[in-house]
Amino acid sequence: VVISLVEAYDSYLVMASTGTSGCISQGSLGLAISTWALGQMGFSVLNLVFAPWFQHQVWKQIMKDAQEPGLVVVEGSKQKLDKKVVQGAFKTVFLTDMSVLFYFFAMLASCVWSWQGAAWSCTGDAATHAYNAHWWGLCMFWVAFLYSSFWYCCSFCASSVELSQPISSYGAQASVRTTAGYFP
């Protein structure tokens, strides 16, 4: 989230900078720097929207999977879900949710778009902010790539989840929402 906010801010500063008319692209896009910065800002907003959406989808899958008998461990008054349930939910959403597929292609486009930001030859503040927005865009791509890879492949990334309410209270809400066609 922080990376995307900084990327959006630097993109905004590129567009707000005076003297961007002298910026020359050495790349193949042939766009004005303000257009490139607007695209960069769009990708950063997509990252900001997708992160909580993905977390929400994984949580819904965890609650759906946790309804199966034997997956909730009761320790005294606390109920816990095993980390295998958490990682399994991540894998299910990662491999079957169409929004993840869309985001995957958007991240590839974002990486190429950010890479093109290195091709700008500017002076003054516009140069600094364009370089920063380019760099933050590439960082966001690699953070998302590494985050997904580690969560998918490494079981130590997932931890057990301690539930604040009995699992039955989560399941009742999940089944009402999915049967009503409600997808928050």
Coordinates of C-alpha atoms in Angstrom, one line a residue, residues 33-156:
I33 CA 5.4 12.4 -20.0
S34 CA 2.1 13.5 -18.4
T35 CA 0.3 10.7 -20.2
W36 CA 2.9 8.2 -18.9
A37 CA 2.6 9.6 -15.4
L38 CA -1.2 9.3 -15.6
G39 CA -0.9 5.6 -16.6
Q40 CA 1.6 5.1 -13.8
M41 CA -0.9 6.6 -11.4
G42 CA -3.6 4.3 -12.7
F43 CA -1.5 1.2 -12.1
S44 CA -0.8 2.4 -8.5
V45 CA -4.5 2.9 -7.9
L46 CA -5.2 -0.6 -9.2
N47 CA -2.6 -2.0 -6.7
L48 CA -4.4 -0.1 -3.9
V49 CA -7.7 -1.5 -4.8
F50 CA -6.6 -5.1 -5.5
A51 CA -4.7 -5.7 -2.3
P52 CA -7.7 -5.5 0.1
W53 CA -9.9 -7.2 -2.6
F54 CA -7.5 -10.2 -2.7
Q55 CA -7.3 -10.3 1.1
H56 CA -11.1 -10.4 1.3
Q57 CA -11.3 -13.2 -1.3
V58 CA -8.8 -15.2 0.6
W59 CA -10.7 -14.7 3.9
K60 CA -14.0 -15.8 2.3
Q61 CA -12.2 -18.9 1.1
I62 CA -10.7 -19.6 4.5
M63 CA -14.2 -19.3 6.1
K64 CA -15.6 -21.6 3.4
D65 CA -12.9 -24.2 3.9
A66 CA -13.1 -24.0 7.7
Q67 CA -16.7 -25.3 7.6
E68 CA -15.3 -28.8 6.9
P69 CA -15.1 -31.0 10.1
G70 CA -11.7 -31.3 11.7
L71 CA -10.1 -28.1 10.4
V72 CA -10.9 -26.0 13.5
V73 CA -8.7 -26.8 16.5
V74 CA -10.2 -26.0 19.9
E75 CA -7.7 -25.0 22.6
G76 CA -9.6 -24.1 25.7
S77 CA -12.0 -21.3 24.8
K78 CA -10.0 -20.4 21.7
Q79 CA -10.6 -21.8 18.2
K80 CA -7.7 -21.9 15.7
L81 CA -7.5 -22.7 12.0
D82 CA -4.4 -24.6 10.9
K83 CA -2.0 -22.7 8.7
K84 CA -2.6 -25.3 5.9
V85 CA -6.2 -24.0 5.7
V86 CA -4.8 -20.5 5.3
Q87 CA -2.3 -21.4 2.6
G88 CA -4.8 -23.7 0.9
A89 CA -7.3 -20.8 0.7
F90 CA -4.6 -18.6 -0.8
K91 CA -3.8 -21.2 -3.4
T92 CA -7.4 -21.7 -4.3
V93 CA -8.1 -18.0 -4.8
F94 CA -4.8 -17.5 -6.6
L95 CA -5.5 -20.3 -9.1
T96 CA -9.3 -19.9 -9.6
D97 CA -10.3 -16.3 -9.2
M98 CA -10.6 -14.4 -12.5
S99 CA -9.7 -11.1 -10.8
V100 CA -6.3 -12.6 -9.9
L101 CA -5.8 -13.5 -13.6
F102 CA -6.7 -9.9 -14.6
Y103 CA -4.3 -8.5 -12.0
F104 CA -1.6 -10.8 -13.2
F105 CA -1.8 -9.4 -16.7
A106 CA -2.2 -5.9 -15.4
M107 CA 1.0 -6.3 -13.3
L108 CA 2.9 -7.4 -16.4
A109 CA 1.7 -4.3 -18.3
S110 CA 2.6 -2.2 -15.2
C111 CA 6.1 -3.6 -15.3
V112 CA 6.5 -2.7 -19.0
W113 CA 4.9 0.7 -18.4
S114 CA 7.2 1.4 -15.5
W115 CA 10.2 0.3 -17.4
Q116 CA 9.4 2.8 -20.1
G117 CA 9.7 5.5 -17.4
A118 CA 13.4 5.1 -17.4
A119 CA 13.5 6.3 -21.0
W120 CA 12.5 9.9 -20.2
S121 CA 15.1 12.6 -20.5
C122 CA 14.0 15.6 -18.4
T123 CA 15.5 18.3 -16.3
G124 CA 14.6 19.5 -12.8
D125 CA 11.9 18.1 -10.6
A126 CA 10.1 16.3 -13.4
A127 CA 13.2 14.2 -13.9
T128 CA 13.4 13.2 -10.3
H129 CA 9.8 12.4 -9.9
A130 CA 9.6 10.5 -13.2
Y131 CA 12.6 8.4 -12.1
N132 CA 11.0 7.8 -8.7
A133 CA 7.6 6.8 -10.1
H134 CA 9.4 4.5 -12.5
W135 CA 11.4 2.9 -9.7
W136 CA 8.4 2.5 -7.4
G137 CA 6.4 0.9 -10.2
L138 CA 9.1 -1.7 -10.7
C139 CA 9.4 -2.2 -6.9
M140 CA 5.6 -2.9 -6.7
F141 CA 5.9 -5.5 -9.5
W142 CA 8.6 -7.4 -7.7
V143 CA 7.0 -7.1 -4.3
A144 CA 3.8 -8.5 -5.7
F145 CA 5.7 -11.3 -7.5
L146 CA 7.7 -12.3 -4.4
Y147 CA 4.8 -12.0 -2.0
S148 CA 2.7 -14.3 -4.2
S149 CA 5.6 -16.7 -4.8
F150 CA 6.4 -17.1 -1.1
W151 CA 2.8 -17.4 0.0
Y152 CA 2.2 -20.0 -2.7
C153 CA 5.3 -22.1 -2.2
C154 CA 6.4 -21.7 1.4
S155 CA 4.2 -22.9 4.3
F156 CA 6.1 -20.8 6.8

